[in-house]
Structure formats: C-alpha cells, structure tokens
Amino acid sequence: MKRPALRRKVAYLSAVATVAVLALTGCSQESGGGPAPVAAAEAPELTYAEDLRVSDAEQRLIAQCMARHGFRYWSDGSLSLAESRPLGYVQDDVRWARTYGYGSRIAAKEDRARLHNPNIAYRKGLSTGRRAAYDSALDGGRKTELLRTAVPGGGSVSKQSGGCDAAAERTLYGDPATWFRLDTTASNLRPLYVGKLLHDRRFTAAVHDWAGCMKKAGHPYPDPDAARQATREHPAVQSRAEEARSFAAETRIAVADATCAREVSLKSVGQDREAHYLAQLNGKYGARLDAYRQLRQQALARAERLVPARA
C-alpha cells in the first residue's frame, strides 16, 4: 500500500542531481492563470504555481473519492505558494533568498507536517478489516493492477494503479497508463545528458564566474552546491538561538549566491545549454514530450475548475 505522504518541494541534492533541475521544471516564473488547451506541439511547460495547483486538485479528488468510500482523507496545504517554490541548482531570486535562505526552515516545516500527517494516524487507528478497505479504496490494495513502462536509458518501472489514486489521475490526465508512460519519460531524460551539461564549456565558465563573484563577497565556494552544503554544517539538533544563528548565516550565503547568479546570468546559461542537450533527444523523445506537455495543460484546465490557486 502506498502510504500517504507529503510531496517534497525543496530538497538539498548533490551537484549532479541539482544541475539536472535547472530549466525543464518550468518553475522559474509564476503565471497569472493557466492558458487554454493548445495543440500538443505548442503546449508550454507548467510554472511551479500551476504545477502546485494540479497537485492540489489531485489531492482534492482523492479526498472526495475516499469520502464516497466512507473514509476521511486530508489534503496537504501546509506550505504557501512561495514556500513551495522548487529549489534547483541555480537560485537567482534575491528576495526569496533573503526571506527563506536555502529553504531549511521550509524543509523543517515539511518534516513536522510529515510526522503529524493525519492520514497516517487515521489509517493506523482503523481496525484490521477497515484498514484493508482503506488501502483498497486509496490505491487498489495488494491485488490492484500494476502499470509498467520503460525508462529512457534502460530498465523499467512499475506502480500500482487503482482506487482513488487512479481515479484522480483519470479525471486530470485521462488514461492512467498513458500518463504514467509519458510522465516516466519526461522525468527520466536528464540522466541521459546531465554529464554533458556538467562539462559544458559555457556552463562551467559561468560557474567559474559565479565562484569569482562569491569570493569577492567573502564566500569562497567553487559552485552553488558547495555553498548550499556549507550551510548545513551544524548539529542536527540545535537550540532556538543556535538555529537563529545558523539561519542568519544561511541567508547571508543564499543572498550572495542569488546575487552572483543573477550577475553572471548563471541560470539563463544553464537553461540554454540544457535546452541544447535536450534538443538532441527530440528525434527519439520529442513526440512523447509534446504529448506530456499537452496532458499537463489539460490537467491544469481541469484543476482550475476544482481548486483555487495556492496563496
């Protein structure tokens, strides 16, 4: 059974993983509202605000479905729109950095929400028979159909497809099997080119310029990941005063990081080079990516009728 969980919005990742989220998340700008469905080849990426709205709609649909089966289900809305902003390898929003640093307090807030997730406590309080019925209602239980699809670069993945989870996906995206195949493709292309991106001359030159800017600002780090990791060098458990000092230091480095990234145009260089390497995969995966973006726009149009935008 897939345990109820909160979706991770901010993560501290390795250099390889974080470089891979430079551009293709489509989350660098907010949108004032979702566009109408368009032809597949013209469908743009969702912004992070739009992506969050689709996620909220999916949770709403699951909650309504579970209620029809006689169970309670709580949607997660613990983070604000600003707090939900994805944190990639390059973060050049100085204002956001000044408020949130690298997101350590957001991550702590998410951790607390996970620990007190009412869905987990609710399920645990059910009788054995009701718990099995809950699992079956949520995702089909142990006997549900397994969807399986190939992963770009080799191998395959599978997931359960049943219950209210599948019903919510069907409402938003149409056929769950088609959506799983397209989402798996779109989510697993970066390993095919991230090595090239990490060693791309224009990108490494921009990182070098960023490092020079940071050194002048009193923060001698070779790349954004090193700067971010440095802010985590403190005890896991801190007093309130220690946490305040750690966050102040984190914020200083994050602001300098964002300022330097903006000064040397690190994000735009990374996005340009990522687009270059992704274009090399269009012959094999372009049609699937177009279909993926179209389904995402379709889901957004439906989500806008179900839930308000996150504030």
PDB file of C-alpha atoms in Angstrom:
ATOM      1  CA  MET A   1       0.000   0.000   0.000  1.00  0.00           C
ATOM      2  CA  LYS A   2       1.304   3.412  -0.879  1.00  0.00           C
ATOM      3  CA  ARG A   3       1.472   5.300   2.369  1.00  0.00           C
ATOM      4  CA  PRO A   4       0.004   8.833   2.420  1.00  0.00           C
ATOM      5  CA  ALA A   5       2.891  11.233   2.068  1.00  0.00           C
ATOM      6  CA  LEU A   6       3.662  14.880   1.552  1.00  0.00           C
ATOM      7  CA  ARG A   7       5.252  15.922  -1.690  1.00  0.00           C
ATOM      8  CA  ARG A   8       8.804  17.220  -1.339  1.00  0.00           C
ATOM      9  CA  LYS A   9       9.133  20.733  -2.759  1.00  0.00           C
ATOM     10  CA  VAL A  10      12.542  21.798  -1.510  1.00  0.00           C
ATOM     11  CA  ALA A  11      15.474  19.417  -1.393  1.00  0.00           C
ATOM     12  CA  TYR A  12      19.174  19.544  -0.714  1.00  0.00           C
ATOM     13  CA  LEU A  13      20.683  17.494  -3.523  1.00  0.00           C
ATOM     14  CA  SER A  14      24.047  16.536  -4.946  1.00  0.00           C
ATOM     15  CA  ALA A  15      25.616  18.618  -7.676  1.00  0.00           C
ATOM     16  CA  VAL A  16      24.677  16.133 -10.383  1.00  0.00           C
ATOM     17  CA  ALA A  17      21.065  15.936  -9.297  1.00  0.00           C
ATOM     18  CA  THR A  18      20.612  19.650  -8.802  1.00  0.00           C
ATOM     19  CA  VAL A  19      22.176  20.686 -12.090  1.00  0.00           C
ATOM     20  CA  ALA A  20      19.570  18.481 -13.675  1.00  0.00           C
ATOM     21  CA  VAL A  21      16.707  20.696 -12.487  1.00  0.00           C
ATOM     22  CA  LEU A  22      17.947  23.932 -13.998  1.00  0.00           C
ATOM     23  CA  ALA A  23      15.292  24.540 -16.588  1.00  0.00           C
ATOM     24  CA  LEU A  24      12.942  21.776 -17.504  1.00  0.00           C
ATOM     25  CA  THR A  25      10.758  22.008 -14.422  1.00  0.00           C
ATOM     26  CA  GLY A  26       9.196  25.112 -15.945  1.00  0.00           C
ATOM     27  CA  CYS A  27       9.113  26.569 -12.448  1.00  0.00           C
ATOM     28  CA  SER A  28      11.187  29.711 -12.717  1.00  0.00           C
ATOM     29  CA  GLN A  29       8.265  32.076 -13.299  1.00  0.00           C
ATOM     30  CA  GLU A  30       4.803  32.372 -11.817  1.00  0.00           C
ATOM     31  CA  SER A  31       1.784  32.589 -14.040  1.00  0.00           C
ATOM     32  CA  GLY A  32      -1.325  34.639 -13.616  1.00  0.00           C
ATOM     33  CA  GLY A  33      -3.503  31.706 -14.682  1.00  0.00           C
ATOM     34  CA  GLY A  34      -3.473  28.626 -16.821  1.00  0.00           C
ATOM     35  CA  PRO A  35      -3.711  29.008 -20.567  1.00  0.00           C
ATOM     36  CA  ALA A  36      -6.433  27.271 -22.520  1.00  0.00           C
ATOM     37  CA  PRO A  37      -5.568  23.879 -24.015  1.00  0.00           C
ATOM     38  CA  VAL A  38      -3.465  24.246 -27.134  1.00  0.00           C
ATOM     39  CA  ALA A  39      -2.022  21.995 -29.801  1.00  0.00           C
ATOM     40  CA  ALA A  40       0.459  19.481 -28.410  1.00  0.00           C
ATOM     41  CA  ALA A  41       3.469  20.962 -30.182  1.00  0.00           C
ATOM     42  CA  GLU A  42       2.648  24.399 -28.738  1.00  0.00           C
ATOM     43  CA  ALA A  43       1.911  23.342 -25.170  1.00  0.00           C
ATOM     44  CA  PRO A  44       4.282  25.118 -22.755  1.00  0.00           C
ATOM     45  CA  GLU A  45       5.698  23.778 -19.530  1.00  0.00           C
ATOM     46  CA  LEU A  46       3.701  24.495 -16.386  1.00  0.00           C
ATOM     47  CA  THR A  47       5.025  27.039 -13.940  1.00  0.00           C
ATOM     48  CA  TYR A  48       5.609  25.843 -10.403  1.00  0.00           C
ATOM     49  CA  ALA A  49       2.415  27.633  -9.317  1.00  0.00           C
ATOM     50  CA  GLU A  50       0.434  25.789 -11.976  1.00  0.00           C
ATOM     51  CA  ASP A  51       2.068  22.501 -11.098  1.00  0.00           C
ATOM     52  CA  LEU A  52       1.103  23.027  -7.464  1.00  0.00           C
ATOM     53  CA  ARG A  53      -2.495  23.725  -8.463  1.00  0.00           C
ATOM     54  CA  VAL A  54      -2.676  20.433 -10.361  1.00  0.00           C
ATOM     55  CA  SER A  55      -1.222  18.649  -7.325  1.00  0.00           C
ATOM     56  CA  ASP A  56      -3.806  20.309  -5.056  1.00  0.00           C
ATOM     57  CA  ALA A  57      -6.584  19.283  -7.432  1.00  0.00           C
ATOM     58  CA  GLU A  58      -5.375  15.686  -7.375  1.00  0.00           C
ATOM     59  CA  GLN A  59      -5.448  15.703  -3.582  1.00  0.00           C
ATOM     60  CA  ARG A  60      -8.951  17.191  -3.607  1.00  0.00           C
ATOM     61  CA  LEU A  61     -10.172  14.484  -5.969  1.00  0.00           C
ATOM     62  CA  ILE A  62      -8.646  11.750  -3.813  1.00  0.00           C
ATOM     63  CA  ALA A  63     -10.294  13.206  -0.696  1.00  0.00           C
ATOM     64  CA  GLN A  64     -13.711  13.348  -2.394  1.00  0.00           C
ATOM     65  CA  CYS A  65     -13.321   9.800  -3.679  1.00  0.00           C
ATOM     66  CA  MET A  66     -12.279   8.483  -0.272  1.00  0.00           C
ATOM     67  CA  ALA A  67     -15.292  10.169   1.311  1.00  0.00           C
ATOM     68  CA  ARG A  68     -17.545   8.287  -1.107  1.00  0.00           C
ATOM     69  CA  HIS A  69     -15.966   5.079   0.206  1.00  0.00           C
ATOM     70  CA  GLY A  70     -16.653   6.135   3.782  1.00  0.00           C
ATOM     71  CA  PHE A  71     -13.150   7.273   4.738  1.00  0.00           C
ATOM     72  CA  ARG A  72     -11.558  10.574   5.666  1.00  0.00           C
ATOM     73  CA  TYR A  73      -8.559  11.890   3.750  1.00  0.00           C
ATOM     74  CA  TRP A  74      -6.691  15.120   4.408  1.00  0.00           C
ATOM     75  CA  SER A  75      -5.097  17.101   1.600  1.00  0.00           C
ATOM     76  CA  ASP A  76      -1.745  18.719   2.290  1.00  0.00           C
ATOM     77  CA  GLY A  77      -1.722  22.503   2.194  1.00  0.00           C
ATOM     78  CA  SER A  78       0.958  23.202   4.763  1.00  0.00           C
ATOM     79  CA  LEU A  79       3.146  25.350   2.507  1.00  0.00           C
ATOM     80  CA  SER A  80       2.405  28.699   0.931  1.00  0.00           C
ATOM     81  CA  LEU A  81       2.988  29.298  -2.763  1.00  0.00           C
ATOM     82  CA  ALA A  82       6.313  30.994  -2.045  1.00  0.00           C
ATOM     83  CA  GLU A  83       7.390  28.178   0.278  1.00  0.00           C
ATOM     84  CA  SER A  84       6.502  25.595  -2.378  1.00  0.00           C
ATOM     85  CA  ARG A  85       8.907  27.045  -4.905  1.00  0.00           C
ATOM     86  CA  PRO A  86      11.345  24.365  -6.116  1.00  0.00           C
ATOM     87  CA  LEU A  87      14.976  24.975  -5.234  1.00  0.00           C
ATOM     88  CA  GLY A  88      17.263  23.928  -8.067  1.00  0.00           C
ATOM     89  CA  TYR A  89      20.995  24.152  -8.571  1.00  0.00           C
ATOM     90  CA  VAL A  90      20.739  27.829  -9.521  1.00  0.00           C
ATOM     91  CA  GLN A  91      18.632  30.129  -7.374  1.00  0.00           C
ATOM     92  CA  ASP A  92      18.794  33.753  -8.533  1.00  0.00           C
ATOM     93  CA  ASP A  93      15.800  35.256  -6.729  1.00  0.00           C
ATOM     94  CA  VAL A  94      17.465  37.549  -4.198  1.00  0.00           C
ATOM     95  CA  ARG A  95      14.215  38.488  -2.494  1.00  0.00           C
ATOM     96  CA  TRP A  96      13.294  34.827  -1.964  1.00  0.00           C
ATOM     97  CA  ALA A  97      16.774  34.079  -0.619  1.00  0.00           C
ATOM     98  CA  ARG A  98      16.548  36.997   1.782  1.00  0.00           C
ATOM     99  CA  THR A  99      13.341  35.540   3.235  1.00  0.00           C
ATOM    100  CA  TYR A 100      13.953  31.795   3.038  1.00  0.00           C
ATOM    101  CA  GLY A 101      17.705  31.328   2.668  1.00  0.00           C
ATOM    102  CA  TYR A 102      18.124  27.913   1.076  1.00  0.00           C
ATOM    103  CA  GLY A 103      14.821  26.686   2.456  1.00  0.00           C
ATOM    104  CA  SER A 104      15.998  24.954   5.634  1.00  0.00           C
ATOM    105  CA  ARG A 105      13.044  26.232   7.629  1.00  0.00           C
ATOM    106  CA  ILE A 106      10.681  25.141   4.870  1.00  0.00           C
ATOM    107  CA  ALA A 107      12.213  21.660   4.941  1.00  0.00           C
ATOM    108  CA  ALA A 108      11.800  21.568   8.727  1.00  0.00           C
ATOM    109  CA  LYS A 109       8.170  22.624   8.337  1.00  0.00           C
ATOM    110  CA  GLU A 110       7.620  19.803   5.862  1.00  0.00           C
ATOM    111  CA  ASP A 111       9.289  17.332   8.201  1.00  0.00           C
ATOM    112  CA  ARG A 112       6.947  18.365  11.012  1.00  0.00           C
ATOM    113  CA  ALA A 113       3.948  18.018   8.699  1.00  0.00           C
ATOM    114  CA  ARG A 114       5.070  14.537   7.696  1.00  0.00           C
ATOM    115  CA  LEU A 115       5.486  13.487  11.305  1.00  0.00           C
ATOM    116  CA  HIS A 116       1.967  14.652  12.061  1.00  0.00           C
ATOM    117  CA  ASN A 117       0.344  13.587   8.799  1.00  0.00           C
ATOM    118  CA  PRO A 118      -3.287  12.955   9.811  1.00  0.00           C
ATOM    119  CA  ASN A 119      -3.728  10.348   7.075  1.00  0.00           C
ATOM    120  CA  ILE A 120      -1.130   8.073   8.645  1.00  0.00           C
ATOM    121  CA  ALA A 121      -2.595   8.455  12.124  1.00  0.00           C
ATOM    122  CA  TYR A 122      -6.116   7.893  10.798  1.00  0.00           C
ATOM    123  CA  ARG A 123      -5.183   4.716   8.952  1.00  0.00           C
ATOM    124  CA  LYS A 124      -3.301   3.380  11.957  1.00  0.00           C
ATOM    125  CA  GLY A 125      -6.406   3.855  14.097  1.00  0.00           C
ATOM    126  CA  LEU A 126      -8.598   1.719  11.852  1.00  0.00           C
ATOM    127  CA  SER A 127      -9.394  -1.915  12.582  1.00  0.00           C
ATOM    128  CA  THR A 128      -7.576  -4.544  10.528  1.00  0.00           C
ATOM    129  CA  GLY A 129     -10.537  -5.026   8.208  1.00  0.00           C
ATOM    130  CA  ARG A 130     -11.202  -1.316   7.783  1.00  0.00           C
ATOM    131  CA  ARG A 131      -7.506  -0.713   7.148  1.00  0.00           C
ATOM    132  CA  ALA A 132      -7.560  -3.209   4.295  1.00  0.00           C
ATOM    133  CA  ALA A 133     -10.661  -1.495   2.913  1.00  0.00           C
ATOM    134  CA  TYR A 134      -8.934   1.875   3.238  1.00  0.00           C
ATOM    135  CA  ASP A 135      -5.911   0.611   1.303  1.00  0.00           C
ATOM    136  CA  SER A 136      -8.136  -0.816  -1.398  1.00  0.00           C
ATOM    137  CA  ALA A 137     -10.074   2.438  -1.683  1.00  0.00           C
ATOM    138  CA  LEU A 138      -6.930   4.554  -1.822  1.00  0.00           C
ATOM    139  CA  ASP A 139      -4.824   2.710  -4.380  1.00  0.00           C
ATOM    140  CA  GLY A 140      -6.490  -0.613  -5.061  1.00  0.00           C
ATOM    141  CA  GLY A 141      -4.655  -2.570  -2.389  1.00  0.00           C
ATOM    142  CA  ARG A 142      -2.371  -5.511  -2.982  1.00  0.00           C
ATOM    143  CA  LYS A 143      -4.377  -7.030  -5.815  1.00  0.00           C
ATOM    144  CA  THR A 144      -4.574  -3.930  -7.958  1.00  0.00           C
ATOM    145  CA  GLU A 145      -3.189  -3.713 -11.468  1.00  0.00           C
ATOM    146  CA  LEU A 146       0.481  -2.851 -11.840  1.00  0.00           C
ATOM    147  CA  LEU A 147       1.375  -0.406 -14.574  1.00  0.00           C
ATOM    148  CA  ARG A 148       4.807  -0.962 -16.084  1.00  0.00           C
ATOM    149  CA  THR A 149       6.742   1.165 -18.547  1.00  0.00           C
ATOM    150  CA  ALA A 150      10.244   1.532 -19.938  1.00  0.00           C
ATOM    151  CA  VAL A 151      12.649   4.156 -18.591  1.00  0.00           C
ATOM    152  CA  PRO A 152      14.781   6.183 -21.027  1.00  0.00           C
ATOM    153  CA  GLY A 153      18.288   4.780 -20.924  1.00  0.00           C
ATOM    154  CA  GLY A 154      17.186   1.278 -19.949  1.00  0.00           C
ATOM    155  CA  GLY A 155      15.184  -0.618 -17.391  1.00  0.00           C
ATOM    156  CA  SER A 156      11.567  -0.270 -16.391  1.00  0.00           C
ATOM    157  CA  VAL A 157       9.449   0.952 -13.507  1.00  0.00           C
ATOM    158  CA  SER A 158       6.038  -0.031 -12.215  1.00  0.00           C
ATOM    159  CA  LYS A 159       3.391   1.384  -9.934  1.00  0.00           C
ATOM    160  CA  GLN A 160       0.016   0.398  -8.553  1.00  0.00           C
ATOM    161  CA  SER A 161      -2.932   1.793 -10.477  1.00  0.00           C
ATOM    162  CA  GLY A 162      -6.217   1.509  -8.688  1.00  0.00           C
ATOM    163  CA  GLY A 163      -8.584   3.083  -6.231  1.00  0.00           C
ATOM    164  CA  CYS A 164      -8.937   6.793  -5.719  1.00  0.00           C
ATOM    165  CA  ASP A 165      -5.358   7.497  -6.818  1.00  0.00           C
ATOM    166  CA  ALA A 166      -6.072   6.138 -10.286  1.00  0.00           C
ATOM    167  CA  ALA A 167      -9.495   7.799 -10.401  1.00  0.00           C
ATOM    168  CA  ALA A 168      -7.943  11.194  -9.667  1.00  0.00           C
ATOM    169  CA  GLU A 169      -5.318  10.696 -12.378  1.00  0.00           C
ATOM    170  CA  ARG A 170      -8.021   9.641 -14.828  1.00  0.00           C
ATOM    171  CA  THR A 171     -10.000  12.804 -14.138  1.00  0.00           C
ATOM    172  CA  LEU A 172      -6.993  15.050 -14.648  1.00  0.00           C
ATOM    173  CA  TYR A 173      -4.944  13.276 -17.320  1.00  0.00           C
ATOM    174  CA  GLY A 174      -7.160  10.666 -18.956  1.00  0.00           C
ATOM    175  CA  ASP A 175      -5.834   7.122 -19.256  1.00  0.00           C
ATOM    176  CA  PRO A 176      -3.520   6.426 -16.266  1.00  0.00           C
ATOM    177  CA  ALA A 177      -1.313   4.056 -18.274  1.00  0.00           C
ATOM    178  CA  THR A 178      -0.675   6.690 -20.949  1.00  0.00           C
ATOM    179  CA  TRP A 179       0.047   9.325 -18.323  1.00  0.00           C
ATOM    180  CA  PHE A 180       2.432   7.018 -16.441  1.00  0.00           C
ATOM    181  CA  ARG A 181       4.349   6.258 -19.640  1.00  0.00           C
ATOM    182  CA  LEU A 182       4.664   9.928 -20.642  1.00  0.00           C
ATOM    183  CA  ASP A 183       5.467  11.147 -17.127  1.00  0.00           C
ATOM    184  CA  THR A 184       8.141   8.470 -16.728  1.00  0.00           C
ATOM    185  CA  THR A 185       9.753   9.532 -19.990  1.00  0.00           C
ATOM    186  CA  ALA A 186       9.716  13.254 -19.171  1.00  0.00           C
ATOM    187  CA  SER A 187      11.003  12.676 -15.635  1.00  0.00           C
ATOM    188  CA  ASN A 188      13.934  10.476 -16.639  1.00  0.00           C
ATOM    189  CA  LEU A 189      15.569  12.203 -19.596  1.00  0.00           C
ATOM    190  CA  ARG A 190      18.057  14.265 -17.605  1.00  0.00           C
ATOM    191  CA  PRO A 191      20.413  11.386 -16.748  1.00  0.00           C
ATOM    192  CA  LEU A 192      20.925  10.993 -20.494  1.00  0.00           C
ATOM    193  CA  TYR A 193      22.569  14.409 -20.825  1.00  0.00           C
ATOM    194  CA  VAL A 194      23.455  15.758 -17.379  1.00  0.00           C
ATOM    195  CA  GLY A 195      27.066  14.559 -17.695  1.00  0.00           C
ATOM    196  CA  LYS A 196      27.476  16.616 -20.864  1.00  0.00           C
ATOM    197  CA  LEU A 197      25.886  19.625 -19.191  1.00  0.00           C
ATOM    198  CA  LEU A 198      28.197  19.414 -16.185  1.00  0.00           C
ATOM    199  CA  HIS A 199      31.207  19.601 -18.501  1.00  0.00           C
ATOM    200  CA  ASP A 200      29.792  22.075 -20.998  1.00  0.00           C
ATOM    201  CA  ARG A 201      32.295  24.897 -21.564  1.00  0.00           C
ATOM    202  CA  ARG A 202      29.798  27.728 -21.420  1.00  0.00           C
ATOM    203  CA  PHE A 203      28.198  26.350 -18.282  1.00  0.00           C
ATOM    204  CA  THR A 204      31.466  25.680 -16.458  1.00  0.00           C
ATOM    205  CA  ALA A 205      32.684  29.166 -17.445  1.00  0.00           C
ATOM    206  CA  ALA A 206      29.552  30.692 -15.930  1.00  0.00           C
ATOM    207  CA  VAL A 207      30.049  28.667 -12.740  1.00  0.00           C
ATOM    208  CA  HIS A 208      33.663  29.908 -12.630  1.00  0.00           C
ATOM    209  CA  ASP A 209      32.424  33.499 -12.932  1.00  0.00           C
ATOM    210  CA  TRP A 210      29.892  32.839 -10.173  1.00  0.00           C
ATOM    211  CA  ALA A 211      32.675  31.497  -7.928  1.00  0.00           C
ATOM    212  CA  GLY A 212      34.749  34.628  -8.572  1.00  0.00           C
ATOM    213  CA  CYS A 213      31.803  36.820  -7.622  1.00  0.00           C
ATOM    214  CA  MET A 214      31.208  34.815  -4.460  1.00  0.00           C
ATOM    215  CA  LYS A 215      34.855  35.016  -3.461  1.00  0.00           C
ATOM    216  CA  LYS A 216      34.716  38.809  -3.699  1.00  0.00           C
ATOM    217  CA  ALA A 217      31.640  38.716  -1.484  1.00  0.00           C
ATOM    218  CA  GLY A 218      33.573  36.755   1.147  1.00  0.00           C
ATOM    219  CA  HIS A 219      32.142  33.325   0.362  1.00  0.00           C
ATOM    220  CA  PRO A 220      34.810  31.257  -1.441  1.00  0.00           C
ATOM    221  CA  TYR A 221      32.868  28.301  -2.798  1.00  0.00           C
ATOM    222  CA  PRO A 222      33.559  26.569  -6.127  1.00  0.00           C
ATOM    223  CA  ASP A 223      29.916  26.104  -7.108  1.00  0.00           C
ATOM    224  CA  PRO A 224      26.366  26.689  -5.820  1.00  0.00           C
ATOM    225  CA  ASP A 225      26.069  23.191  -4.395  1.00  0.00           C
ATOM    226  CA  ALA A 226      29.165  23.702  -2.230  1.00  0.00           C
ATOM    227  CA  ALA A 227      27.746  26.980  -0.926  1.00  0.00           C
ATOM    228  CA  ARG A 228      24.463  25.327  -0.063  1.00  0.00           C
ATOM    229  CA  GLN A 229      26.081  22.334   1.613  1.00  0.00           C
ATOM    230  CA  ALA A 230      28.217  24.626   3.760  1.00  0.00           C
ATOM    231  CA  THR A 231      25.080  25.995   5.421  1.00  0.00           C
ATOM    232  CA  ARG A 232      24.233  22.505   6.676  1.00  0.00           C
ATOM    233  CA  GLU A 233      27.436  22.083   8.694  1.00  0.00           C
ATOM    234  CA  HIS A 234      25.839  22.294  12.117  1.00  0.00           C
ATOM    235  CA  PRO A 235      24.394  19.842  14.649  1.00  0.00           C
ATOM    236  CA  ALA A 236      21.145  18.198  13.600  1.00  0.00           C
ATOM    237  CA  VAL A 237      19.534  19.293  16.863  1.00  0.00           C
ATOM    238  CA  GLN A 238      20.000  22.954  17.753  1.00  0.00           C
ATOM    239  CA  SER A 239      18.669  25.272  20.411  1.00  0.00           C
ATOM    240  CA  ARG A 240      16.426  28.108  19.271  1.00  0.00           C
ATOM    241  CA  ALA A 241      19.321  30.578  19.488  1.00  0.00           C
ATOM    242  CA  GLU A 242      21.642  28.248  17.568  1.00  0.00           C
ATOM    243  CA  GLU A 243      19.033  27.734  14.864  1.00  0.00           C
ATOM    244  CA  ALA A 244      18.582  31.500  14.533  1.00  0.00           C
ATOM    245  CA  ARG A 245      22.331  31.982  14.075  1.00  0.00           C
ATOM    246  CA  SER A 246      22.507  29.139  11.567  1.00  0.00           C
ATOM    247  CA  PHE A 247      19.619  30.556   9.573  1.00  0.00           C
ATOM    248  CA  ALA A 248      21.163  34.034   9.564  1.00  0.00           C
ATOM    249  CA  ALA A 249      24.390  32.554   8.143  1.00  0.00           C
ATOM    250  CA  GLU A 250      22.410  30.505   5.621  1.00  0.00           C
ATOM    251  CA  THR A 251      20.545  33.608   4.498  1.00  0.00           C
ATOM    252  CA  ARG A 252      23.738  35.628   4.027  1.00  0.00           C
ATOM    253  CA  ILE A 253      25.246  32.949   1.801  1.00  0.00           C
ATOM    254  CA  ALA A 254      21.991  32.354  -0.092  1.00  0.00           C
ATOM    255  CA  VAL A 255      21.588  36.068  -0.828  1.00  0.00           C
ATOM    256  CA  ALA A 256      25.164  36.305  -2.087  1.00  0.00           C
ATOM    257  CA  ASP A 257      24.615  33.145  -4.144  1.00  0.00           C
ATOM    258  CA  ALA A 258      21.456  34.529  -5.779  1.00  0.00           C
ATOM    259  CA  THR A 259      23.069  37.929  -6.345  1.00  0.00           C
ATOM    260  CA  CYS A 260      26.088  36.406  -8.055  1.00  0.00           C
ATOM    261  CA  ALA A 261      23.960  34.002 -10.084  1.00  0.00           C
ATOM    262  CA  ARG A 262      21.979  36.954 -11.389  1.00  0.00           C
ATOM    263  CA  GLU A 263      25.129  38.998 -12.021  1.00  0.00           C
ATOM    264  CA  VAL A 264      26.733  36.324 -14.231  1.00  0.00           C
ATOM    265  CA  SER A 265      23.428  35.082 -15.757  1.00  0.00           C
ATOM    266  CA  LEU A 266      24.117  31.565 -14.475  1.00  0.00           C
ATOM    267  CA  LYS A 267      20.508  30.394 -14.710  1.00  0.00           C
ATOM    268  CA  SER A 268      19.969  31.590 -18.282  1.00  0.00           C
ATOM    269  CA  VAL A 269      23.256  29.990 -19.380  1.00  0.00           C
ATOM    270  CA  GLY A 270      22.293  26.714 -17.703  1.00  0.00           C
ATOM    271  CA  GLN A 271      18.815  26.774 -19.227  1.00  0.00           C
ATOM    272  CA  ASP A 272      20.223  27.491 -22.675  1.00  0.00           C
ATOM    273  CA  ARG A 273      22.733  24.648 -22.501  1.00  0.00           C
ATOM    274  CA  GLU A 274      20.170  22.238 -21.064  1.00  0.00           C
ATOM    275  CA  ALA A 275      17.790  23.080 -23.913  1.00  0.00           C
ATOM    276  CA  HIS A 276      20.653  22.418 -26.338  1.00  0.00           C
ATOM    277  CA  TYR A 277      21.259  18.913 -25.000  1.00  0.00           C
ATOM    278  CA  LEU A 278      17.577  18.126 -24.683  1.00  0.00           C
ATOM    279  CA  ALA A 279      17.073  19.101 -28.330  1.00  0.00           C
ATOM    280  CA  GLN A 280      19.488  16.321 -29.262  1.00  0.00           C
ATOM    281  CA  LEU A 281      16.968  13.840 -27.844  1.00  0.00           C
ATOM    282  CA  ASN A 282      13.995  15.223 -29.756  1.00  0.00           C
ATOM    283  CA  GLY A 283      14.258  12.679 -32.539  1.00  0.00           C
ATOM    284  CA  LYS A 284      13.573   9.836 -30.114  1.00  0.00           C
ATOM    285  CA  TYR A 285      11.537  11.526 -27.391  1.00  0.00           C
ATOM    286  CA  GLY A 286      10.143  14.755 -28.875  1.00  0.00           C
ATOM    287  CA  ALA A 287       6.690  13.370 -29.653  1.00  0.00           C
ATOM    288  CA  ARG A 288       6.341  11.981 -26.133  1.00  0.00           C
ATOM    289  CA  LEU A 289       7.382  15.292 -24.595  1.00  0.00           C
ATOM    290  CA  ASP A 290       4.845  17.152 -26.713  1.00  0.00           C
ATOM    291  CA  ALA A 291       2.127  14.722 -25.606  1.00  0.00           C
ATOM    292  CA  TYR A 292       3.287  15.046 -21.981  1.00  0.00           C
ATOM    293  CA  ARG A 293       3.043  18.842 -22.052  1.00  0.00           C
ATOM    294  CA  GLN A 294      -0.391  18.636 -23.665  1.00  0.00           C
ATOM    295  CA  LEU A 295      -1.680  16.358 -20.910  1.00  0.00           C
ATOM    296  CA  ARG A 296      -0.220  18.691 -18.307  1.00  0.00           C
ATOM    297  CA  GLN A 297      -2.094  21.624 -19.819  1.00  0.00           C
ATOM    298  CA  GLN A 298      -5.241  19.512 -19.932  1.00  0.00           C
ATOM    299  CA  ALA A 299      -4.806  18.678 -16.239  1.00  0.00           C
ATOM    300  CA  LEU A 300      -4.291  22.354 -15.411  1.00  0.00           C
ATOM    301  CA  ALA A 301      -7.502  23.369 -17.194  1.00  0.00           C
ATOM    302  CA  ARG A 302      -9.392  20.769 -15.172  1.00  0.00           C
ATOM    303  CA  ALA A 303      -7.628  21.701 -11.926  1.00  0.00           C
ATOM    304  CA  GLU A 304      -8.647  25.320 -12.327  1.00  0.00           C
ATOM    305  CA  ARG A 305     -12.275  24.221 -12.106  1.00  0.00           C
ATOM    306  CA  LEU A 306     -11.618  22.250  -8.933  1.00  0.00           C
ATOM    307  CA  VAL A 307      -9.330  24.249  -6.640  1.00  0.00           C
ATOM    308  CA  PRO A 308      -8.155  27.852  -6.229  1.00  0.00           C
ATOM    309  CA  ALA A 309      -4.546  28.837  -6.788  1.00  0.00           C
ATOM    310  CA  ARG A 310      -2.348  28.420  -3.715  1.00  0.00           C
ATOM    311  CA  ALA A 311      -1.739  31.770  -1.993  1.00  0.00           C
TER     312      ALA A 311
END
